[in-house]
PDB file of C-alpha atoms in Angstrom:
ATOM      1  CA  UNK A 250       0.055   0.024  -0.028  1.00 37.00           C
ATOM      2  CA  UNK A 251       2.897   2.286   0.868  1.00 34.00           C
ATOM      3  CA  UNK A 252       4.417   1.881  -2.572  1.00 38.00           C
ATOM      4  CA  UNK A 253       1.211   2.784  -4.279  1.00 34.00           C
ATOM      5  CA  UNK A 254       0.434   5.839  -2.163  1.00 35.00           C
ATOM      6  CA  UNK A 255       3.905   7.164  -2.842  1.00 42.00           C
ATOM      7  CA  UNK A 256       3.419   7.313  -6.527  1.00 40.00           C
ATOM      8  CA  UNK A 257       2.597  10.785  -7.868  1.00 53.00           C
ATOM      9  CA  UNK A 258      -1.139  11.166  -8.591  1.00 51.00           C
ATOM     10  CA  UNK A 259      -0.420  11.707 -12.308  1.00 50.00           C
ATOM     11  CA  UNK A 260       0.940   8.173 -12.680  1.00 48.00           C
ATOM     12  CA  UNK A 261      -2.039   6.740 -10.725  1.00 44.00           C
ATOM     13  CA  UNK A 262      -4.565   8.632 -12.932  1.00 54.00           C
ATOM     14  CA  UNK A 263      -2.813   7.655 -16.122  1.00 54.00           C
ATOM     15  CA  UNK A 264      -2.685   3.897 -15.168  1.00 49.00           C
ATOM     16  CA  UNK A 265      -6.349   3.947 -14.027  1.00 49.00           C
ATOM     17  CA  UNK A 266      -7.477   5.625 -17.236  1.00 50.00           C
ATOM     18  CA  UNK A 267      -5.564   3.049 -19.412  1.00 54.00           C
ATOM     19  CA  UNK A 268      -6.927   0.064 -17.409  1.00 47.00           C
ATOM     20  CA  UNK A 269     -10.471   1.346 -17.506  1.00 49.00           C
ATOM     21  CA  UNK A 270     -10.212   1.812 -21.206  1.00 50.00           C
ATOM     22  CA  UNK A 271      -9.010  -1.749 -21.753  1.00 50.00           C
ATOM     23  CA  UNK A 272     -11.494  -3.207 -19.402  1.00 48.00           C
ATOM     24  CA  UNK A 273     -14.509  -1.397 -20.949  1.00 46.00           C
ATOM     25  CA  UNK A 274     -13.386  -2.444 -24.402  1.00 44.00           C
ATOM     26  CA  UNK A 275     -12.992  -6.076 -23.399  1.00 45.00           C
ATOM     27  CA  UNK A 276     -16.511  -6.023 -21.999  1.00 41.00           C
ATOM     28  CA  UNK A 277     -17.739  -4.984 -25.358  1.00 47.00           C
ATOM     29  CA  UNK A 278     -15.775  -7.731 -27.123  1.00 49.00           C
ATOM     30  CA  UNK A 279     -14.404  -5.180 -29.531  1.00 54.00           C
ATOM     31  CA  UNK A 280     -11.370  -5.829 -31.770  1.00 83.00           C
ATOM     32  CA  UNK A 281      -8.489  -3.357 -31.628  1.00 93.00           C
ATOM     33  CA  UNK A 282      -5.811  -1.977 -29.395  1.00 96.00           C
ATOM     34  CA  UNK A 283      -5.570   0.432 -26.523  1.00 97.00           C
ATOM     35  CA  UNK A 284      -2.304   2.340 -26.536  1.00 98.00           C
ATOM     36  CA  UNK A 285      -0.509   4.257 -23.830  1.00 98.00           C
ATOM     37  CA  UNK A 286       2.333   6.707 -24.922  1.00 98.00           C
ATOM     38  CA  UNK A 287       4.686   8.558 -22.621  1.00 98.00           C
ATOM     39  CA  UNK A 288       8.001  10.394 -22.916  1.00 97.00           C
ATOM     40  CA  UNK A 289      11.273   8.934 -21.700  1.00 96.00           C
ATOM     41  CA  UNK A 290      10.624  10.133 -18.054  1.00 96.00           C
ATOM     42  CA  UNK A 291       7.206   8.379 -18.071  1.00 97.00           C
ATOM     43  CA  UNK A 292       5.005  11.527 -18.408  1.00 97.00           C
ATOM     44  CA  UNK A 293       1.788  11.091 -20.537  1.00 98.00           C
ATOM     45  CA  UNK A 294       2.379  12.307 -24.086  1.00 98.00           C
ATOM     46  CA  UNK A 295      -0.726  13.888 -25.671  1.00 98.00           C
ATOM     47  CA  UNK A 296      -1.150  14.733 -29.370  1.00 98.00           C
ATOM     48  CA  UNK A 297       0.753  11.506 -30.394  1.00 98.00           C
ATOM     49  CA  UNK A 298      -0.477  10.036 -33.669  1.00 98.00           C
ATOM     50  CA  UNK A 299      -1.057   6.244 -33.428  1.00 98.00           C
ATOM     51  CA  UNK A 300      -2.038   4.143 -36.423  1.00 98.00           C
ATOM     52  CA  UNK A 301      -2.248   0.557 -37.535  1.00 96.00           C
ATOM     53  CA  UNK A 302      -1.052  -0.747 -40.915  1.00 95.00           C
ATOM     54  CA  UNK A 303      -1.529  -4.223 -42.430  1.00 92.00           C
ATOM     55  CA  UNK A 304       1.715  -6.122 -41.969  1.00 88.00           C
ATOM     56  CA  UNK A 305       1.516  -7.597 -45.534  1.00 80.00           C
ATOM     57  CA  UNK A 306       1.063  -4.290 -47.127  1.00 74.00           C
ATOM     58  CA  UNK A 307      -2.444  -5.347 -48.154  1.00 77.00           C
ATOM     59  CA  UNK A 308      -4.785  -2.628 -49.478  1.00 77.00           C
ATOM     60  CA  UNK A 309      -7.001  -1.151 -46.730  1.00 84.00           C
ATOM     61  CA  UNK A 310     -10.387   0.497 -47.063  1.00 83.00           C
ATOM     62  CA  UNK A 311     -10.594   4.271 -47.652  1.00 85.00           C
ATOM     63  CA  UNK A 312     -13.561   5.701 -45.710  1.00 83.00           C
ATOM     64  CA  UNK A 313     -12.111   9.113 -46.051  1.00 85.00           C
ATOM     65  CA  UNK A 314     -12.896  11.612 -43.359  1.00 91.00           C
ATOM     66  CA  UNK A 315     -12.479  15.335 -43.841  1.00 94.00           C
ATOM     67  CA  UNK A 316     -10.818  17.436 -41.108  1.00 97.00           C
ATOM     68  CA  UNK A 317     -10.674  21.084 -40.152  1.00 97.00           C
ATOM     69  CA  UNK A 318      -7.733  23.237 -38.825  1.00 97.00           C
ATOM     70  CA  UNK A 319      -8.959  26.609 -37.801  1.00 96.00           C
ATOM     71  CA  UNK A 320      -6.991  29.753 -37.116  1.00 96.00           C
ATOM     72  CA  UNK A 321      -8.097  31.338 -33.805  1.00 96.00           C
ATOM     73  CA  UNK A 322      -6.111  33.407 -31.261  1.00 96.00           C
ATOM     74  CA  UNK A 323      -3.186  33.481 -33.550  1.00 96.00           C
ATOM     75  CA  UNK A 324      -2.937  29.695 -33.350  1.00 97.00           C
ATOM     76  CA  UNK A 325      -3.742  26.661 -35.467  1.00 98.00           C
ATOM     77  CA  UNK A 326      -6.271  24.505 -33.737  1.00 98.00           C
ATOM     78  CA  UNK A 327      -5.743  21.718 -33.361  1.00 98.00           C
ATOM     79  CA  UNK A 328      -1.896  21.564 -33.156  1.00 98.00           C
ATOM     80  CA  UNK A 329      -1.809  18.006 -34.590  1.00 98.00           C
ATOM     81  CA  UNK A 330      -4.115  16.492 -37.175  1.00 98.00           C
ATOM     82  CA  UNK A 331      -4.129  12.945 -38.624  1.00 98.00           C
ATOM     83  CA  UNK A 332      -5.857  12.068 -41.916  1.00 97.00           C
ATOM     84  CA  UNK A 333      -5.846   9.209 -44.378  1.00 96.00           C
ATOM     85  CA  UNK A 334      -4.294   9.722 -47.855  1.00 96.00           C
ATOM     86  CA  UNK A 335      -6.859  11.415 -50.127  1.00 95.00           C
ATOM     87  CA  UNK A 336      -8.577  13.325 -47.284  1.00 97.00           C
ATOM     88  CA  UNK A 337      -9.711  16.897 -47.392  1.00 96.00           C
ATOM     89  CA  UNK A 338      -8.733  19.628 -44.837  1.00 97.00           C
ATOM     90  CA  UNK A 339     -10.448  22.933 -44.476  1.00 96.00           C
ATOM     91  CA  UNK A 340      -8.650  25.910 -43.065  1.00 96.00           C
ATOM     92  CA  UNK A 341     -11.241  28.564 -41.777  1.00 95.00           C
ATOM     93  CA  UNK A 342      -9.706  31.776 -40.371  1.00 95.00           C
ATOM     94  CA  UNK A 343     -11.745  32.679 -37.294  1.00 94.00           C
ATOM     95  CA  UNK A 344      -9.393  35.490 -36.218  1.00 94.00           C
ATOM     96  CA  UNK A 345     -10.014  39.153 -36.541  1.00 92.00           C
ATOM     97  CA  UNK A 346      -6.791  39.464 -38.615  1.00 94.00           C
ATOM     98  CA  UNK A 347      -5.998  37.870 -42.009  1.00 94.00           C
ATOM     99  CA  UNK A 348      -3.548  34.939 -42.314  1.00 95.00           C
ATOM    100  CA  UNK A 349      -1.256  33.680 -45.036  1.00 95.00           C
ATOM    101  CA  UNK A 350      -0.846  29.972 -44.409  1.00 96.00           C
ATOM    102  CA  UNK A 351       1.639  27.657 -46.242  1.00 97.00           C
ATOM    103  CA  UNK A 352       3.627  24.470 -46.154  1.00 97.00           C
ATOM    104  CA  UNK A 353       6.924  23.625 -47.813  1.00 96.00           C
ATOM    105  CA  UNK A 354       6.719  19.997 -46.807  1.00 98.00           C
ATOM    106  CA  UNK A 355       7.408  17.460 -49.564  1.00 97.00           C
ATOM    107  CA  UNK A 356       4.287  15.600 -48.640  1.00 97.00           C
ATOM    108  CA  UNK A 357       2.145  18.523 -49.582  1.00 97.00           C
ATOM    109  CA  UNK A 358       3.249  21.953 -50.689  1.00 97.00           C
ATOM    110  CA  UNK A 359       0.740  24.817 -50.789  1.00 96.00           C
ATOM    111  CA  UNK A 360       0.326  28.545 -50.348  1.00 95.00           C
ATOM    112  CA  UNK A 361      -2.942  30.348 -49.282  1.00 93.00           C
ATOM    113  CA  UNK A 362      -2.456  34.071 -49.687  1.00 92.00           C
ATOM    114  CA  UNK A 363      -3.870  36.523 -47.138  1.00 91.00           C
ATOM    115  CA  UNK A 364      -7.426  35.678 -46.289  1.00 91.00           C
ATOM    116  CA  UNK A 365     -10.113  35.750 -43.616  1.00 88.00           C
ATOM    117  CA  UNK A 366     -13.266  33.733 -43.074  1.00 88.00           C
ATOM    118  CA  UNK A 367     -13.694  30.582 -45.186  1.00 85.00           C
ATOM    119  CA  UNK A 368     -12.418  31.897 -48.415  1.00 82.00           C
ATOM    120  CA  UNK A 369      -9.307  29.588 -48.575  1.00 83.00           C
ATOM    121  CA  UNK A 370      -9.841  26.486 -50.761  1.00 88.00           C
ATOM    122  CA  UNK A 371      -9.685  23.198 -48.972  1.00 94.00           C
ATOM    123  CA  UNK A 372      -6.564  21.128 -49.550  1.00 96.00           C
ATOM    124  CA  UNK A 373      -6.517  17.426 -50.575  1.00 97.00           C
ATOM    125  CA  UNK A 374      -3.683  15.513 -48.910  1.00 97.00           C
ATOM    126  CA  UNK A 375      -2.861  12.778 -51.485  1.00 96.00           C
ATOM    127  CA  UNK A 376       0.655  11.667 -50.274  1.00 96.00           C
ATOM    128  CA  UNK A 377       1.698   9.949 -46.958  1.00 97.00           C
ATOM    129  CA  UNK A 378       4.060  11.898 -44.753  1.00 97.00           C
ATOM    130  CA  UNK A 379       4.310  14.801 -42.473  1.00 98.00           C
ATOM    131  CA  UNK A 380       3.132  18.282 -43.332  1.00 98.00           C
ATOM    132  CA  UNK A 381       4.251  21.332 -41.305  1.00 98.00           C
ATOM    133  CA  UNK A 382       2.039  24.486 -41.440  1.00 98.00           C
ATOM    134  CA  UNK A 383       3.139  27.926 -40.926  1.00 97.00           C
ATOM    135  CA  UNK A 384       1.889  31.485 -41.408  1.00 96.00           C
ATOM    136  CA  UNK A 385       3.918  34.224 -43.302  1.00 93.00           C
ATOM    137  CA  UNK A 386       2.465  36.900 -41.084  1.00 93.00           C
ATOM    138  CA  UNK A 387       2.691  35.217 -37.685  1.00 95.00           C
ATOM    139  CA  UNK A 388       5.943  33.284 -37.367  1.00 92.00           C
ATOM    140  CA  UNK A 389       4.992  31.638 -34.106  1.00 95.00           C
ATOM    141  CA  UNK A 390       1.983  29.883 -35.643  1.00 97.00           C
ATOM    142  CA  UNK A 391       2.807  26.232 -36.372  1.00 97.00           C
ATOM    143  CA  UNK A 392       0.699  23.040 -36.739  1.00 98.00           C
ATOM    144  CA  UNK A 393       1.481  19.464 -37.830  1.00 98.00           C
ATOM    145  CA  UNK A 394      -0.465  17.059 -40.138  1.00 98.00           C
ATOM    146  CA  UNK A 395       0.366  13.372 -40.336  1.00 98.00           C
ATOM    147  CA  UNK A 396      -1.043  11.674 -43.477  1.00 98.00           C
ATOM    148  CA  UNK A 397      -1.244   8.033 -43.182  1.00 97.00           C
ATOM    149  CA  UNK A 398      -2.191   5.085 -45.551  1.00 95.00           C
ATOM    150  CA  UNK A 399      -4.606   3.502 -43.213  1.00 95.00           C
ATOM    151  CA  UNK A 400      -8.153   4.196 -41.942  1.00 95.00           C
ATOM    152  CA  UNK A 401      -7.180   2.798 -38.463  1.00 96.00           C
ATOM    153  CA  UNK A 402      -5.671   5.812 -36.689  1.00 97.00           C
ATOM    154  CA  UNK A 403      -6.093   8.138 -33.715  1.00 97.00           C
ATOM    155  CA  UNK A 404      -4.408  10.694 -31.515  1.00 98.00           C
ATOM    156  CA  UNK A 405      -3.590  10.409 -27.820  1.00 98.00           C
ATOM    157  CA  UNK A 406      -5.547  12.440 -25.261  1.00 98.00           C
ATOM    158  CA  UNK A 407      -4.214  14.409 -22.222  1.00 97.00           C
ATOM    159  CA  UNK A 408      -3.548  11.016 -20.448  1.00 98.00           C
ATOM    160  CA  UNK A 409      -1.411   9.872 -23.317  1.00 98.00           C
ATOM    161  CA  UNK A 410      -4.083   7.229 -24.259  1.00 98.00           C
ATOM    162  CA  UNK A 411      -5.998   6.334 -27.406  1.00 98.00           C
ATOM    163  CA  UNK A 412      -8.015   3.308 -28.660  1.00 97.00           C
ATOM    164  CA  UNK A 413      -7.822   2.176 -32.365  1.00 96.00           C
ATOM    165  CA  UNK A 414     -10.648  -0.076 -33.557  1.00 94.00           C
ATOM    166  CA  UNK A 415      -9.687  -2.609 -36.239  1.00 93.00           C
ATOM    167  CA  UNK A 416     -12.623  -4.644 -37.462  1.00 88.00           C
ATOM    168  CA  UNK A 417     -10.673  -7.454 -39.303  1.00 86.00           C
ATOM    169  CA  UNK A 418      -8.409 -10.028 -37.633  1.00 88.00           C
ATOM    170  CA  UNK A 419      -4.831 -10.444 -38.886  1.00 90.00           C
ATOM    171  CA  UNK A 420      -1.291  -9.295 -38.448  1.00 92.00           C
ATOM    172  CA  UNK A 421      -0.604  -5.696 -38.277  1.00 95.00           C
ATOM    173  CA  UNK A 422       2.057  -3.068 -37.436  1.00 96.00           C
ATOM    174  CA  UNK A 423       1.258  -0.548 -34.762  1.00 97.00           C
ATOM    175  CA  UNK A 424       3.075   2.723 -35.229  1.00 98.00           C
ATOM    176  CA  UNK A 425       3.260   5.898 -33.213  1.00 98.00           C
ATOM    177  CA  UNK A 426       4.657   9.421 -34.108  1.00 98.00           C
ATOM    178  CA  UNK A 427       4.979  12.597 -32.225  1.00 98.00           C
ATOM    179  CA  UNK A 428       5.934  15.979 -33.852  1.00 97.00           C
ATOM    180  CA  UNK A 429       8.753  16.427 -31.278  1.00 97.00           C
ATOM    181  CA  UNK A 430      10.167  12.992 -31.160  1.00 97.00           C
ATOM    182  CA  UNK A 431      13.930  12.505 -31.521  1.00 96.00           C
ATOM    183  CA  UNK A 432      14.845  11.178 -34.991  1.00 94.00           C
ATOM    184  CA  UNK A 433      11.449  12.036 -36.380  1.00 94.00           C
ATOM    185  CA  UNK A 434      10.659   8.429 -37.536  1.00 95.00           C
ATOM    186  CA  UNK A 435       7.661   6.477 -36.142  1.00 97.00           C
ATOM    187  CA  UNK A 436       8.290   3.735 -33.478  1.00 97.00           C
ATOM    188  CA  UNK A 437       6.527   0.494 -34.193  1.00 97.00           C
ATOM    189  CA  UNK A 438       5.459  -2.803 -32.730  1.00 97.00           C
ATOM    190  CA  UNK A 439       4.041  -5.969 -34.294  1.00 96.00           C
ATOM    191  CA  UNK A 440       0.272  -6.391 -33.635  1.00 96.00           C
ATOM    192  CA  UNK A 441      -1.687  -9.729 -34.035  1.00 94.00           C
ATOM    193  CA  UNK A 442      -5.515  -9.534 -33.741  1.00 92.00           C
ATOM    194  CA  UNK A 443      -7.922 -12.478 -33.775  1.00 89.00           C
ATOM    195  CA  UNK A 444     -11.707 -12.211 -33.826  1.00 82.00           C
ATOM    196  CA  UNK A 445     -13.268 -12.642 -30.374  1.00 81.00           C
ATOM    197  CA  UNK A 446      -9.940 -11.808 -28.541  1.00 83.00           C
ATOM    198  CA  UNK A 447      -9.846  -9.250 -25.772  1.00 86.00           C
ATOM    199  CA  UNK A 448      -8.723  -5.820 -26.630  1.00 91.00           C
ATOM    200  CA  UNK A 449      -4.999  -5.688 -27.151  1.00 95.00           C
ATOM    201  CA  UNK A 450      -2.818  -3.149 -25.154  1.00 96.00           C
ATOM    202  CA  UNK A 451       0.506  -1.548 -26.017  1.00 98.00           C
ATOM    203  CA  UNK A 452       2.794   0.940 -24.452  1.00 98.00           C
ATOM    204  CA  UNK A 453       5.455   3.122 -25.901  1.00 98.00           C
ATOM    205  CA  UNK A 454       8.023   5.523 -24.577  1.00 98.00           C
ATOM    206  CA  UNK A 455       9.337   8.181 -26.980  1.00 98.00           C
ATOM    207  CA  UNK A 456      12.535  10.155 -26.528  1.00 97.00           C
ATOM    208  CA  UNK A 457      11.811  13.831 -27.328  1.00 96.00           C
ATOM    209  CA  UNK A 458      14.111  16.425 -28.870  1.00 93.00           C
ATOM    210  CA  UNK A 459      15.820  18.558 -26.257  1.00 89.00           C
ATOM    211  CA  UNK A 460      14.267  22.038 -25.521  1.00 79.00           C
ATOM    212  CA  UNK A 461      15.530  24.763 -27.834  1.00 68.00           C
ATOM    213  CA  UNK A 462      18.078  26.922 -26.239  1.00 43.00           C
ATOM    214  CA  UNK A 463      16.678  30.345 -25.173  1.00 38.00           C
ATOM    215  CA  UNK A 464      17.689  33.327 -27.246  1.00 41.00           C
ATOM    216  CA  UNK A 465      20.473  35.333 -25.701  1.00 38.00           C
ATOM    217  CA  UNK A 466      19.082  38.578 -24.201  1.00 34.00           C
TER     218      UNK A 466
END
């Protein structure tokens, strides 16, 4: 009992959330995986993209879902977005000032000149990879888009937890990616799912890039 009560409350809450998620899913006899992601110190890592790909490289269904990244309070919201290849993203400007958004990323280059409201054309993201967004007017504005080949994806919450539902049994590869992870390449684990099995669980610890040095005064 002493060992448990000495644990910081954040770790207790995180473990409880993860276990409750797995237990609830098992009761529903759902197929898929519950994933817990933390940094190298064990702290929950929100906004981590988690996705499941077929191990054989087999073609997966494309139930494309559109997404939206708004500009509000001189920020992109949300900070991280994940979509399947071929999906559309809208970029409404809900600020009182105009923005000029762009991306130089190889996965999707585009340039939306100064605009406000919903006048910017939606973008179709037809290549897998990472897209970094910026604003030519407000340098501190940044957001990240991860474009994946699979419909089985999600993003961790504040507790570092996400559940991915996968309807078909088989062998898969579970991948995780965070915009600030060291090396930039997704970590992965093999994942085998069988019809009727309890919900699988997986944990990842990601090393992050060191904080940027503060500018000299």
